Amino acid sequence: MMKKVLLSILSLAIVVFVSACGSDNASNSSNEQDQYTIRIAGGAVGPEHSLTKTFNYLKDKLEEESDGKFKVDLNVAGELGEDREIIEAMQMGEVQLASPSPAALGGFNKSVAILDMPFLFPDRETAYRVLDGEPGQMILTNLEDSGFKGLGYFENGFRNVSNNVKPIKTIEDIKGLSIRTMQNQTHIEAWKLLGANPTPMAFGELYTALQQGTVDGQENPFGLIVANKFYEVQKYLTVTNHVYAPNVIITNKNFFDGLPEDLQEVFTSVVKEAIEYNRQLAQEEEKTAREALEAEGMEVYEFSTDDLKQMQQIVEPVYDQFKDDIGAEVVDTFLEASKQ
Ligand code: TK8
């Protein structure tokens, strides 16, 4: 009898030991049969845009570098809706990788709005240094309160203003124009200060609104104006570079935390590679897109240095006006870092 009891205790101990090894193994590294679906959702940007090409790059690299343990379901050009809908789907665990605009993400965490502030970054070198440094990480960490894990920043680019009514040659020419803005209060206020009539609107509705004359103009980087064919419904373009727009790369935090550590490392290292790829592509795109827009018949004007200075001074008050909303520490940290 005693023998039987000893045998069952021994076999129970072996089972406990093996399963413990198994579970340790699961939390630190994936097993051969592990398979995780990553649904990527790209915003409503055109199929030829650098962001869409970057999502295709991500699919290939994630599947390749995980030895097939990641299976990527790629949805681009707004197939799963606008940025806001994509973010909500991610919160529900239905999307695992996206890079919405700060305007859309600002609705889930107010500090993100700093990323869309006018004239914050004077050039790409400053933008990359600040976004990839402690200030940028501050925003990514803040996103965890809303269930996201922030992974870094892709490039949308420097925003410029277009319209279909008249050439905007000086700051005065903006007055009275109805300009579509993203759905963020800081941009709405900034264009009001410039004397325009701002109309906040989802990006996916913009082409039709321009075509029907619901709004006179809009503001976006050259690459988006080409990719979404706004040149078909916009005659005049003025180079203002009034905002350097990043897109925030996010995943669902529970999904990420549930991955074995080795796949978490694959995920983050592939995103880092994709950021380098994306920024190269976006810089080349900005050059070719401007030429393409002129070739498509758009009249391109450049603001004088004085007009740019005036534009920056006119919209400057939005920093104080939204400082409490965004968070004083965030605003001060970014302004300080951008001036270094
Ligand atoms: C695309 C948008 C776009 C943004 C806008 O989904 O809304 O004007 O610049 O990139 O996020």
Coordinates of C-alpha atoms and ligand atoms in Angstrom, one line a residue:
M1 CA 0.0 0.0 0.0
M2 CA 2.7 2.4 1.1
K3 CA 4.5 1.6 -2.2
K4 CA 1.4 2.8 -4.2
V5 CA 1.2 6.1 -2.2
L6 CA 4.9 6.8 -2.8
L7 CA 4.6 6.0 -6.5
S8 CA 1.6 8.4 -7.0
I9 CA 3.4 11.2 -5.0
L10 CA 6.5 10.7 -7.2
S11 CA 4.5 10.7 -10.5
L12 CA 2.6 13.9 -9.3
A13 CA 5.9 15.6 -8.6
I14 CA 7.2 14.7 -12.1
V15 CA 4.0 16.1 -13.7
V16 CA 4.3 19.3 -11.7
F17 CA 8.0 19.6 -12.6
V18 CA 7.5 19.1 -16.3
S19 CA 4.6 21.5 -16.5
A20 CA 6.5 24.2 -14.6
C21 CA 9.4 23.9 -17.1
G22 CA 6.8 24.1 -19.9
S23 CA 5.2 27.2 -18.5
D24 CA 8.6 28.9 -17.8
N25 CA 9.4 28.0 -21.4
A26 CA 6.2 29.6 -22.7
S27 CA 6.7 32.9 -20.9
N28 CA 10.3 33.3 -22.0
S29 CA 10.4 31.9 -25.5
S30 CA 7.9 30.6 -28.1
N31 CA 7.4 27.0 -29.0
E32 CA 7.6 25.6 -32.5
Q33 CA 3.8 25.4 -32.9
D34 CA 3.1 28.9 -31.6
Q35 CA 1.2 31.1 -34.1
Y36 CA 0.0 34.7 -33.5
T37 CA -2.2 36.7 -35.9
I38 CA -1.2 40.4 -36.3
R39 CA -3.9 42.4 -37.9
I40 CA -2.4 45.6 -39.4
A41 CA -4.8 48.5 -40.1
G42 CA -3.5 51.4 -42.2
G43 CA -5.3 54.7 -42.3
A44 CA -7.1 56.0 -45.4
V45 CA -3.9 57.0 -47.3
G46 CA -3.5 55.9 -50.9
P47 CA -2.0 52.5 -51.9
E48 CA 1.2 54.2 -53.3
H49 CA 1.9 56.3 -50.1
S50 CA 5.0 55.7 -48.1
L51 CA 3.0 54.7 -45.1
T52 CA 1.1 52.0 -47.1
K53 CA 4.5 50.7 -48.5
T54 CA 5.8 50.6 -44.9
F55 CA 2.9 48.4 -43.8
N56 CA 3.7 46.0 -46.6
Y57 CA 7.3 46.0 -45.5
L58 CA 6.1 45.2 -41.9
K59 CA 4.1 42.3 -43.0
D60 CA 7.0 40.6 -44.8
K61 CA 9.5 41.3 -42.0
L62 CA 7.2 40.2 -39.1
E63 CA 6.4 36.9 -40.8
E64 CA 10.1 36.3 -41.9
E65 CA 11.8 37.2 -38.7
S66 CA 9.4 35.2 -36.5
D67 CA 9.9 32.1 -38.7
G68 CA 6.2 32.2 -39.5
K69 CA 5.0 32.4 -35.9
F70 CA 3.5 35.8 -36.8
K71 CA 0.8 35.6 -39.4
V72 CA 0.0 39.1 -40.7
D73 CA -3.5 40.1 -41.9
L74 CA -2.7 43.3 -43.8
N75 CA -5.4 46.0 -44.3
V76 CA -4.4 49.2 -45.8
A77 CA -5.8 52.4 -47.4
G78 CA -8.6 52.7 -44.9
E79 CA -10.0 49.2 -45.5
L80 CA -10.8 49.0 -41.7
G81 CA -12.0 52.6 -41.5
E82 CA -10.6 55.9 -40.3
D83 CA -7.9 56.4 -37.7
R84 CA -10.4 56.8 -34.9
E85 CA -12.3 53.5 -35.8
I86 CA -8.9 51.7 -36.1
I87 CA -7.9 52.9 -32.6
E88 CA -11.2 51.7 -31.2
A89 CA -10.8 48.3 -32.9
M90 CA -7.3 48.1 -31.3
Q91 CA -8.7 48.8 -27.9
M92 CA -11.2 45.9 -28.4
G93 CA -8.3 43.6 -29.4
E94 CA -9.4 43.3 -33.1
V95 CA -6.3 45.2 -34.5
Q96 CA -2.7 44.6 -33.3
L97 CA -0.7 47.2 -35.3
A98 CA -1.5 50.7 -36.6
S99 CA 0.0 54.1 -36.9
P100 CA -2.8 56.7 -36.5
S101 CA -2.3 60.5 -36.7
P102 CA -1.8 62.3 -33.3
A103 CA -5.0 64.1 -34.0
A104 CA -7.0 60.9 -33.8
L105 CA -5.0 59.5 -30.9
G106 CA -5.3 62.7 -29.0
G107 CA -9.0 61.8 -28.4
F108 CA -7.7 58.9 -26.2
N109 CA -4.8 60.7 -24.5
K110 CA -4.6 64.5 -24.5
S111 CA -0.8 64.7 -24.2
V112 CA -0.5 63.3 -27.8
A113 CA -1.7 66.6 -29.1
I114 CA 1.8 68.1 -28.6
L115 CA 2.9 66.1 -31.7
D116 CA 0.7 68.2 -34.0
M117 CA 1.6 71.6 -32.7
P118 CA 2.5 74.2 -35.3
F119 CA 6.2 75.0 -35.9
L120 CA 7.3 72.6 -33.1
F121 CA 10.1 71.0 -35.1
P122 CA 12.1 73.2 -37.4
D123 CA 13.5 70.3 -39.4
R124 CA 13.6 66.5 -39.6
E125 CA 16.8 66.1 -37.6
T126 CA 15.2 67.8 -34.6
A127 CA 12.0 65.9 -35.1
Y128 CA 13.8 62.5 -35.1
R129 CA 16.0 63.4 -32.2
V130 CA 13.1 64.5 -30.0
L131 CA 10.6 61.8 -31.0
D132 CA 13.2 59.0 -30.6
G133 CA 14.4 60.5 -27.3
E134 CA 13.0 60.9 -23.9
P135 CA 10.2 63.4 -24.9
G136 CA 8.8 61.0 -27.5
Q137 CA 9.1 58.1 -25.1
M138 CA 7.0 60.2 -22.6
I139 CA 4.1 60.2 -25.0
L140 CA 4.5 56.5 -25.8
T141 CA 4.4 55.7 -22.0
N142 CA 1.3 57.9 -21.5
L143 CA -0.5 55.8 -24.0
E144 CA -0.4 52.7 -21.8
D145 CA -3.1 54.2 -19.6
S146 CA -5.5 53.8 -22.6
G147 CA -4.5 50.1 -23.2
F148 CA -1.9 50.8 -26.0
K149 CA 1.8 50.1 -26.2
G150 CA 3.5 52.9 -28.1
L151 CA 6.4 51.5 -30.3
G152 CA 7.7 54.7 -32.1
Y153 CA 6.9 57.1 -34.8
F154 CA 6.5 56.9 -38.6
E155 CA 6.6 60.0 -40.8
N156 CA 3.7 61.7 -42.3
G157 CA 5.7 64.7 -43.2
F158 CA 5.7 68.5 -43.2
R159 CA 2.2 69.8 -43.8
N160 CA 1.5 72.4 -46.5
V161 CA -1.7 74.3 -47.4
S162 CA -3.6 73.9 -50.7
N163 CA -6.9 75.4 -51.9
N164 CA -9.1 75.8 -55.0
V165 CA -10.0 79.5 -54.8
K166 CA -6.8 81.6 -55.2
P167 CA -3.1 81.5 -54.8
I168 CA -2.0 81.9 -51.2
K169 CA 1.0 84.2 -51.8
T170 CA 1.0 86.0 -48.4
I171 CA -0.4 85.4 -44.9
E172 CA -3.3 87.8 -45.8
D173 CA -4.5 85.5 -48.6
I174 CA -5.5 82.9 -46.0
K175 CA -8.3 85.1 -44.6
G176 CA -11.8 84.0 -45.4
L177 CA -10.8 80.6 -46.9
S178 CA -12.6 77.5 -45.5
I179 CA -9.9 75.0 -44.7
R180 CA -10.4 71.4 -43.7
T181 CA -8.5 70.6 -40.5
M182 CA -7.9 67.3 -38.7
Q183 CA -10.3 66.7 -35.8
N184 CA -8.1 68.4 -33.2
Q185 CA -8.8 71.6 -31.3
T186 CA -5.3 73.0 -31.6
H187 CA -5.5 73.0 -35.4
I188 CA -9.0 74.4 -35.5
E189 CA -7.8 77.3 -33.2
A190 CA -4.6 77.9 -35.2
W191 CA -6.5 78.3 -38.5
K192 CA -9.0 80.6 -36.8
L193 CA -6.2 82.8 -35.6
L194 CA -4.9 82.9 -39.2
G195 CA -8.4 84.2 -40.3
A196 CA -9.5 81.0 -42.1
N197 CA -12.8 79.2 -41.4
P198 CA -11.7 75.8 -40.1
T199 CA -13.8 72.7 -40.8
P200 CA -12.7 69.6 -38.9
M201 CA -13.3 66.4 -40.9
A202 CA -12.2 62.8 -41.2
F203 CA -9.5 62.3 -43.7
G204 CA -11.5 59.7 -45.7
E205 CA -14.2 62.4 -46.5
L206 CA -11.8 65.0 -47.6
Y207 CA -11.5 64.3 -51.4
T208 CA -15.3 64.5 -51.9
A209 CA -15.5 67.7 -49.8
L210 CA -12.9 69.3 -51.9
Q211 CA -14.5 68.0 -55.1
Q212 CA -17.9 69.4 -54.1
G213 CA -16.5 72.7 -52.8
T214 CA -17.8 72.0 -49.2
V215 CA -14.3 73.3 -48.2
D216 CA -11.9 75.5 -50.2
G217 CA -8.7 73.8 -49.1
Q218 CA -6.8 71.5 -46.8
E219 CA -3.3 71.0 -45.4
N220 CA -1.2 67.9 -45.7
P221 CA 2.3 66.8 -46.7
F222 CA 3.0 66.6 -50.5
G223 CA 3.0 62.8 -50.3
L224 CA -0.6 62.6 -49.2
I225 CA -1.7 65.2 -51.7
V226 CA -0.3 63.0 -54.5
A227 CA -1.3 59.6 -53.0
N228 CA -4.9 60.7 -52.4
K229 CA -5.0 62.6 -55.7
F230 CA -6.1 65.9 -54.1
Y231 CA -4.3 67.6 -57.1
E232 CA -7.4 66.7 -59.1
V233 CA -9.5 69.0 -57.0
Q234 CA -7.0 71.6 -55.8
K235 CA -5.3 74.2 -58.0
Y236 CA -3.1 76.1 -55.6
L237 CA -0.4 74.9 -53.1
T238 CA 1.7 77.0 -50.7
V239 CA 4.8 75.6 -49.0
T240 CA 4.5 76.5 -45.3
N241 CA 5.8 73.4 -43.5
H242 CA 3.7 74.6 -40.6
V243 CA 3.6 71.2 -38.8
Y244 CA 6.0 68.2 -38.9
A245 CA 3.4 65.4 -38.6
P246 CA 4.5 62.0 -37.2
N247 CA 2.2 59.0 -37.1
V248 CA 2.2 57.1 -33.8
I249 CA 2.9 53.3 -34.0
I250 CA 0.8 51.4 -31.5
T251 CA -0.2 47.9 -30.6
N252 CA -2.7 46.6 -28.1
K253 CA -0.8 46.4 -24.7
N254 CA -2.5 43.1 -23.5
F255 CA -1.7 41.5 -26.9
F256 CA 2.0 42.5 -26.6
D257 CA 2.4 41.6 -23.0
G258 CA 0.9 38.1 -23.8
L259 CA 3.6 37.4 -26.4
P260 CA 6.6 35.2 -25.4
E261 CA 9.6 37.4 -24.7
D262 CA 11.5 36.2 -27.9
L263 CA 8.5 37.3 -30.0
Q264 CA 8.2 40.6 -28.2
E265 CA 11.8 41.2 -29.2
V266 CA 11.1 40.3 -32.8
F267 CA 8.1 42.6 -32.8
T268 CA 9.9 45.7 -31.5
S269 CA 13.1 45.1 -33.5
V270 CA 11.1 44.8 -36.8
V271 CA 9.2 48.0 -36.0
K272 CA 12.5 49.8 -35.4
E273 CA 13.7 48.5 -38.8
A274 CA 10.4 49.7 -40.4
I275 CA 10.9 53.2 -38.9
E276 CA 14.3 53.5 -40.7
Y277 CA 12.7 52.2 -43.9
N278 CA 9.7 54.5 -43.6
R279 CA 11.7 57.7 -43.0
Q280 CA 14.0 57.1 -46.0
L281 CA 10.9 56.5 -48.1
A282 CA 9.1 59.5 -46.8
Q283 CA 12.1 61.8 -47.5
E284 CA 12.4 60.6 -51.1
E285 CA 8.6 60.9 -51.5
E286 CA 8.6 64.5 -50.4
K287 CA 11.0 65.4 -53.2
T288 CA 9.3 63.5 -56.0
A289 CA 5.7 64.4 -54.8
R290 CA 6.3 68.1 -55.1
E291 CA 7.5 67.6 -58.7
A292 CA 4.6 65.4 -59.4
L293 CA 2.1 68.0 -58.1
E294 CA 3.6 70.7 -60.4
A295 CA 3.5 68.2 -63.3
E296 CA -0.2 67.6 -62.6
G297 CA -0.8 71.3 -63.0
M298 CA -0.8 72.6 -59.4
E299 CA 0.6 76.2 -59.0
V300 CA 3.1 76.0 -56.2
Y301 CA 4.0 79.1 -54.1
E302 CA 6.5 79.6 -51.3
F303 CA 5.9 81.9 -48.3
S304 CA 8.6 84.4 -47.8
T305 CA 10.7 84.2 -44.6
D306 CA 8.7 87.1 -43.2
D307 CA 5.4 85.5 -43.9
L308 CA 6.6 82.3 -42.3
K309 CA 7.7 84.3 -39.2
Q310 CA 4.3 86.1 -39.2
M311 CA 2.5 82.7 -39.5
Q312 CA 4.4 81.3 -36.6
Q313 CA 3.8 84.4 -34.4
I314 CA 0.0 84.4 -35.2
V315 CA -0.5 80.7 -34.2
E316 CA 2.0 80.8 -31.2
P317 CA -0.9 81.5 -28.7
V318 CA -2.2 77.9 -29.1
Y319 CA 0.7 76.7 -26.9
D320 CA -0.5 78.7 -23.9
Q321 CA -4.1 78.1 -24.7
F322 CA -3.8 74.3 -24.7
K323 CA -0.9 73.9 -22.2
D324 CA -3.1 72.7 -19.4
D325 CA -5.0 70.4 -21.7
I326 CA -1.9 68.7 -23.1
G327 CA 0.0 68.9 -19.8
A328 CA 2.5 71.6 -18.8
E329 CA 5.4 69.2 -18.3
V330 CA 4.9 67.7 -21.8
V331 CA 4.7 71.1 -23.5
D332 CA 7.8 72.4 -21.7
T333 CA 9.8 69.2 -22.3
F334 CA 9.1 69.2 -26.0
L335 CA 9.7 73.0 -26.4
E336 CA 12.9 72.7 -24.5
A337 CA 14.1 69.7 -26.4
S338 CA 13.2 71.2 -29.8
K339 CA 15.3 74.3 -29.1
Q340 CA 18.5 72.4 -28.2
Ligands
TK8_1 C1 -4.7 59.5 -42.7 C2 -4.7 60.7 -41.8 C3 -3.8 61.8 -42.5 C4 -3.8 63.1 -41.7 C5 -5.1 63.9 -41.9 O1 -5.4 58.4 -42.0 O2 -6.1 63.5 -41.4 O3 -5.0 64.9 -42.6 O4 -2.7 63.8 -42.1 O5 -2.5 61.2 -42.5 O6 -4.1 60.4 -40.5

